[in-house]
Amino acid sequence: MHSRPLSETECDLVATAPLFSALGKQIFRSLIVKCRVERRAVGEYLFQAGDVAEHLYFLLSGKLRLVKISAHGEETVMHFLTRPGAFAEAVSLAGATYPVNCQVMEECEVVLIPREACIALLRETPKASIDVLVRLIEWERFFLGELYQLRHTTPLQRIASFLIDFEGRSSAAQPNGGSHVAYPEKRQIASLIGVTPETFSRSLRKLEAAGAIAKGTHLKILDRKILEQSALNAS
């Protein structure tokens, strides 16, 4: 595990997070000098369910997945983190235990921000506390949207929507807006959108037959318009 201080460019990027943008430059600088960047390899865990939260995190590069493990050892993918940004703020600030595992999907660099330092600064900056609440509301809306998708859309719609959204988020995270997207494993996508592997495979075949994607070893969008139409139509 490699650890280093942040560069000026990385400091500026972290400062754009809603939680930190309210602190002001001087207060933010007093916090960021206490932070470190860690590089993590594929398969490593940033944290696991039951660990007490001691840090807030900011993803600089790479990809992470949040996974819930049942009592019977079954995995359910809760979310993929694919672009730079802060995460796990609420759990960290509460000093609670993580409810999910956070595993590295693609070699990444993550900023570790000490929880106690954040708490001290939030006491001095009430506006930052409001931004934390705003962030929690954003997450609530996101998961309500996920719940709606599970209840009111077909597996084909959910797969098409996921492929479009993931491509958009991954491309935005690439410095040159590259078109190559490394999608998660198919079984992980199936877990996230709540379908069986068999249903997922059937839906992929339909999208491939329609000319929307090439599934092969790695998924690839061939015709975005067809995929967008598939995401809208409940056929």
Tab-separated table of C-alpha atoms in Angstrom:
chain	number	residue	atom	x	y	z
A	1	MET	CA	0.000	0.000	0.000
A	2	HIS	CA	1.543	3.281	-1.185
A	3	SER	CA	0.847	6.489	0.769
A	4	ARG	CA	1.806	10.064	-0.114
A	5	PRO	CA	0.744	13.708	0.401
A	6	LEU	CA	-1.674	15.394	-2.011
A	7	SER	CA	-0.493	17.460	-4.965
A	8	GLU	CA	-1.828	20.990	-5.468
A	9	THR	CA	-4.081	19.770	-8.282
A	10	GLU	CA	-5.497	17.047	-6.043
A	11	CYS	CA	-6.089	19.544	-3.229
A	12	ASP	CA	-8.073	21.716	-5.632
A	13	LEU	CA	-10.135	18.699	-6.721
A	14	VAL	CA	-10.971	17.643	-3.154
A	15	ALA	CA	-11.925	21.243	-2.369
A	16	THR	CA	-14.785	20.991	-4.893
A	17	ALA	CA	-16.634	18.404	-2.768
A	18	PRO	CA	-19.795	19.949	-1.239
A	19	LEU	CA	-18.622	19.179	2.285
A	20	PHE	CA	-15.303	21.002	1.846
A	21	SER	CA	-16.280	23.860	-0.467
A	22	ALA	CA	-18.072	25.548	2.445
A	23	LEU	CA	-14.993	25.597	4.665
A	24	GLY	CA	-13.148	28.420	2.950
A	25	LYS	CA	-9.577	28.190	1.660
A	26	GLN	CA	-7.760	28.778	4.961
A	27	ILE	CA	-9.763	26.268	6.990
A	28	PHE	CA	-9.649	23.723	4.156
A	29	ARG	CA	-5.851	24.004	4.000
A	30	SER	CA	-5.607	23.274	7.715
A	31	LEU	CA	-7.522	20.061	7.063
A	32	ILE	CA	-5.881	18.869	3.865
A	33	VAL	CA	-2.365	18.846	5.356
A	34	LYS	CA	-3.603	16.057	7.646
A	35	CYS	CA	-4.738	13.927	4.710
A	36	ARG	CA	-2.941	11.264	2.700
A	37	VAL	CA	-3.402	9.624	-0.683
A	38	GLU	CA	-3.344	5.833	-0.707
A	39	ARG	CA	-3.034	3.625	-3.783
A	40	ARG	CA	-5.009	0.394	-3.612
A	41	ALA	CA	-4.820	-2.665	-5.866
A	42	VAL	CA	-7.665	-4.583	-7.482
A	43	GLY	CA	-9.436	-6.839	-4.976
A	44	GLU	CA	-8.346	-4.922	-1.866
A	45	TYR	CA	-10.928	-3.595	0.587
A	46	LEU	CA	-10.928	0.053	1.537
A	47	PHE	CA	-13.225	-0.876	4.407
A	48	GLN	CA	-15.513	-3.758	5.324
A	49	ALA	CA	-18.934	-3.998	6.949
A	50	GLY	CA	-18.606	-3.698	10.715
A	51	ASP	CA	-15.439	-1.573	10.617
A	52	VAL	CA	-15.712	1.600	12.684
A	53	ALA	CA	-15.482	4.648	10.411
A	54	GLU	CA	-12.361	6.663	11.154
A	55	HIS	CA	-11.981	8.468	7.823
A	56	LEU	CA	-13.944	10.226	5.121
A	57	TYR	CA	-12.884	9.320	1.593
A	58	PHE	CA	-12.399	11.028	-1.746
A	59	LEU	CA	-11.875	8.900	-4.852
A	60	LEU	CA	-9.239	10.452	-7.126
A	61	SER	CA	-8.997	7.731	-9.778
A	62	GLY	CA	-10.008	4.143	-10.416
A	63	LYS	CA	-13.229	2.315	-9.577
A	64	LEU	CA	-14.777	0.942	-6.387
A	65	ARG	CA	-17.843	-1.121	-5.630
A	66	LEU	CA	-20.028	-1.153	-2.511
A	67	VAL	CA	-21.221	-4.660	-1.655
A	68	LYS	CA	-23.570	-6.073	0.982
A	69	ILE	CA	-22.986	-9.678	2.116
A	70	SER	CA	-25.960	-11.636	3.461
A	71	ALA	CA	-25.828	-14.003	6.428
A	72	HIS	CA	-25.604	-16.828	3.879
A	73	GLY	CA	-22.629	-15.272	2.102
A	74	GLU	CA	-24.559	-13.976	-0.915
A	75	GLU	CA	-23.286	-10.752	-2.499
A	76	THR	CA	-25.515	-7.843	-3.479
A	77	VAL	CA	-23.843	-4.958	-5.294
A	78	MET	CA	-25.233	-1.693	-3.910
A	79	HIS	CA	-23.337	0.878	-5.982
A	80	PHE	CA	-20.342	1.464	-8.247
A	81	LEU	CA	-18.071	4.468	-7.639
A	82	THR	CA	-16.498	5.441	-10.947
A	83	ARG	CA	-15.738	9.161	-10.874
A	84	PRO	CA	-13.780	11.491	-8.572
A	85	GLY	CA	-15.745	12.516	-5.509
A	86	ALA	CA	-16.320	12.163	-1.784
A	87	PHE	CA	-18.179	9.181	-0.337
A	88	ALA	CA	-19.138	7.551	2.990
A	89	GLU	CA	-19.496	11.015	4.552
A	90	ALA	CA	-22.552	10.314	6.703
A	91	VAL	CA	-21.283	7.060	8.215
A	92	SER	CA	-17.858	8.582	8.829
A	93	LEU	CA	-19.097	11.750	10.487
A	94	ALA	CA	-21.441	9.740	12.703
A	95	GLY	CA	-18.549	7.541	13.800
A	96	ALA	CA	-20.745	4.527	13.006
A	97	THR	CA	-19.781	1.183	11.504
A	98	TYR	CA	-19.839	0.690	7.758
A	99	PRO	CA	-22.906	-1.243	6.563
A	100	VAL	CA	-21.189	-2.464	3.366
A	101	ASN	CA	-17.825	-3.575	1.989
A	102	CYS	CA	-15.931	-1.189	-0.273
A	103	GLN	CA	-13.769	-3.163	-2.702
A	104	VAL	CA	-11.371	-1.984	-5.412
A	105	MET	CA	-12.506	-2.894	-8.947
A	106	GLU	CA	-9.792	-0.986	-10.779
A	107	GLU	CA	-6.507	0.195	-9.249
A	108	CYS	CA	-7.319	3.434	-7.514
A	109	GLU	CA	-6.008	6.347	-5.502
A	110	VAL	CA	-8.106	7.517	-2.574
A	111	VAL	CA	-7.711	10.446	-0.196
A	112	LEU	CA	-8.118	9.483	3.470
A	113	ILE	CA	-9.508	12.385	5.501
A	114	PRO	CA	-9.378	11.980	9.313
A	115	ARG	CA	-12.848	11.987	10.842
A	116	GLU	CA	-11.863	13.794	14.035
A	117	ALA	CA	-10.273	16.649	12.079
A	118	CYS	CA	-13.470	17.026	10.052
A	119	ILE	CA	-15.663	17.073	13.141
A	120	ALA	CA	-13.554	19.827	14.693
A	121	LEU	CA	-13.819	21.968	11.556
A	122	LEU	CA	-17.567	21.415	11.187
A	123	ARG	CA	-18.064	22.820	14.670
A	124	GLU	CA	-16.337	25.986	13.478
A	125	THR	CA	-18.202	26.149	10.142
A	126	PRO	CA	-21.996	25.685	10.504
A	127	LYS	CA	-22.579	26.107	6.766
A	128	ALA	CA	-20.568	22.958	6.105
A	129	SER	CA	-22.979	21.032	8.331
A	130	ILE	CA	-25.834	22.171	6.103
A	131	ASP	CA	-23.953	20.898	3.062
A	132	VAL	CA	-23.649	17.510	4.750
A	133	LEU	CA	-27.446	17.408	5.080
A	134	VAL	CA	-27.799	18.346	1.411
A	135	ARG	CA	-25.484	15.490	0.500
A	136	LEU	CA	-27.577	13.056	2.535
A	137	ILE	CA	-30.711	14.217	0.733
A	138	GLU	CA	-28.977	13.618	-2.604
A	139	TRP	CA	-28.149	10.049	-1.587
A	140	GLU	CA	-31.728	9.507	-0.409
A	141	ARG	CA	-33.043	10.643	-3.799
A	142	PHE	CA	-30.572	8.370	-5.554
A	143	PHE	CA	-31.685	5.285	-3.648
A	144	LEU	CA	-35.363	6.178	-4.065
A	145	GLY	CA	-34.677	6.277	-7.795
A	146	GLU	CA	-33.029	2.853	-7.557
A	147	LEU	CA	-36.067	1.495	-5.701
A	148	TYR	CA	-38.409	2.889	-8.361
A	149	GLN	CA	-36.319	1.232	-11.086
A	150	LEU	CA	-36.571	-2.139	-9.347
A	151	ARG	CA	-40.345	-1.922	-8.935
A	152	HIS	CA	-41.515	-0.233	-12.114
A	153	THR	CA	-39.149	-1.130	-14.962
A	154	THR	CA	-38.322	-4.327	-16.818
A	155	PRO	CA	-34.923	-6.048	-16.617
A	156	LEU	CA	-34.194	-4.932	-20.190
A	157	GLN	CA	-34.917	-1.301	-19.290
A	158	ARG	CA	-32.737	-1.477	-16.189
A	159	ILE	CA	-29.815	-3.009	-18.088
A	160	ALA	CA	-30.034	-0.415	-20.865
A	161	SER	CA	-30.248	2.423	-18.322
A	162	PHE	CA	-27.265	1.072	-16.385
A	163	LEU	CA	-25.065	0.772	-19.494
A	164	ILE	CA	-25.882	4.335	-20.545
A	165	ASP	CA	-25.338	5.780	-17.068
A	166	PHE	CA	-22.124	3.863	-16.406
A	167	GLU	CA	-20.650	4.889	-19.752
A	168	GLY	CA	-21.508	8.527	-19.040
A	169	ARG	CA	-19.969	8.485	-15.566
A	170	SER	CA	-16.853	6.616	-16.670
A	171	SER	CA	-16.238	8.857	-19.694
A	172	ALA	CA	-16.632	11.964	-17.536
A	173	ALA	CA	-14.012	10.580	-15.180
A	174	GLN	CA	-11.440	10.151	-17.953
A	175	PRO	CA	-9.213	13.196	-18.592
A	176	ASN	CA	-9.647	13.003	-22.356
A	177	GLY	CA	-13.244	11.778	-22.301
A	178	GLY	CA	-12.131	8.469	-23.822
A	179	SER	CA	-14.757	6.183	-25.330
A	180	HIS	CA	-13.439	2.871	-23.951
A	181	VAL	CA	-15.437	1.815	-20.910
A	182	ALA	CA	-14.421	-1.095	-18.674
A	183	TYR	CA	-17.799	-2.303	-17.432
A	184	PRO	CA	-18.018	-4.386	-14.238
A	185	GLU	CA	-18.394	-8.147	-14.526
A	186	LYS	CA	-21.809	-9.162	-15.842
A	187	ARG	CA	-22.732	-10.949	-12.621
A	188	GLN	CA	-22.027	-7.759	-10.664
A	189	ILE	CA	-24.264	-5.693	-12.940
A	190	ALA	CA	-27.005	-8.325	-12.595
A	191	SER	CA	-26.697	-8.140	-8.798
A	192	LEU	CA	-26.896	-4.339	-8.775
A	193	ILE	CA	-30.028	-4.099	-10.929
A	194	GLY	CA	-31.775	-7.015	-9.225
A	195	VAL	CA	-32.026	-9.678	-11.925
A	196	THR	CA	-30.910	-13.287	-12.152
A	197	PRO	CA	-27.875	-14.145	-14.310
A	198	GLU	CA	-30.200	-16.019	-16.688
A	199	THR	CA	-32.506	-13.018	-17.133
A	200	PHE	CA	-29.488	-10.761	-17.566
A	201	SER	CA	-28.063	-12.982	-20.329
A	202	ARG	CA	-31.420	-13.111	-22.165
A	203	SER	CA	-31.733	-9.327	-22.030
A	204	LEU	CA	-28.186	-8.857	-23.323
A	205	ARG	CA	-28.963	-11.146	-26.264
A	206	LYS	CA	-32.026	-9.021	-27.099
A	207	LEU	CA	-29.970	-5.826	-26.981
A	208	GLU	CA	-27.286	-7.407	-29.136
A	209	ALA	CA	-29.874	-8.637	-31.673
A	210	ALA	CA	-31.271	-5.097	-31.838
A	211	GLY	CA	-27.804	-3.761	-32.682
A	212	ALA	CA	-27.522	-1.737	-29.469
A	213	ILE	CA	-24.505	-3.502	-27.970
A	214	ALA	CA	-21.758	-6.021	-28.604
A	215	LYS	CA	-21.569	-8.317	-25.587
A	216	GLY	CA	-18.595	-10.576	-26.359
A	217	THR	CA	-15.952	-10.723	-23.626
A	218	HIS	CA	-16.438	-7.043	-22.821
A	219	LEU	CA	-19.677	-5.104	-23.182
A	220	LYS	CA	-19.635	-2.253	-25.680
A	221	ILE	CA	-22.325	0.180	-26.783
A	222	LEU	CA	-22.713	0.176	-30.574
A	223	ASP	CA	-25.830	2.318	-31.013
A	224	ARG	CA	-26.682	4.657	-28.148
A	225	LYS	CA	-30.014	5.713	-29.672
A	226	ILE	CA	-31.286	2.131	-29.797
A	227	LEU	CA	-30.109	1.610	-26.215
A	228	GLU	CA	-31.840	4.792	-25.050
A	229	GLN	CA	-35.053	3.641	-26.722
A	230	SER	CA	-34.728	0.272	-24.986
A	231	ALA	CA	-34.367	2.065	-21.646
A	232	LEU	CA	-37.672	3.869	-22.265
A	233	ASN	CA	-39.774	1.061	-23.727
A	234	ALA	CA	-41.181	-1.615	-21.429
A	235	SER	CA	-41.231	-4.261	-24.156
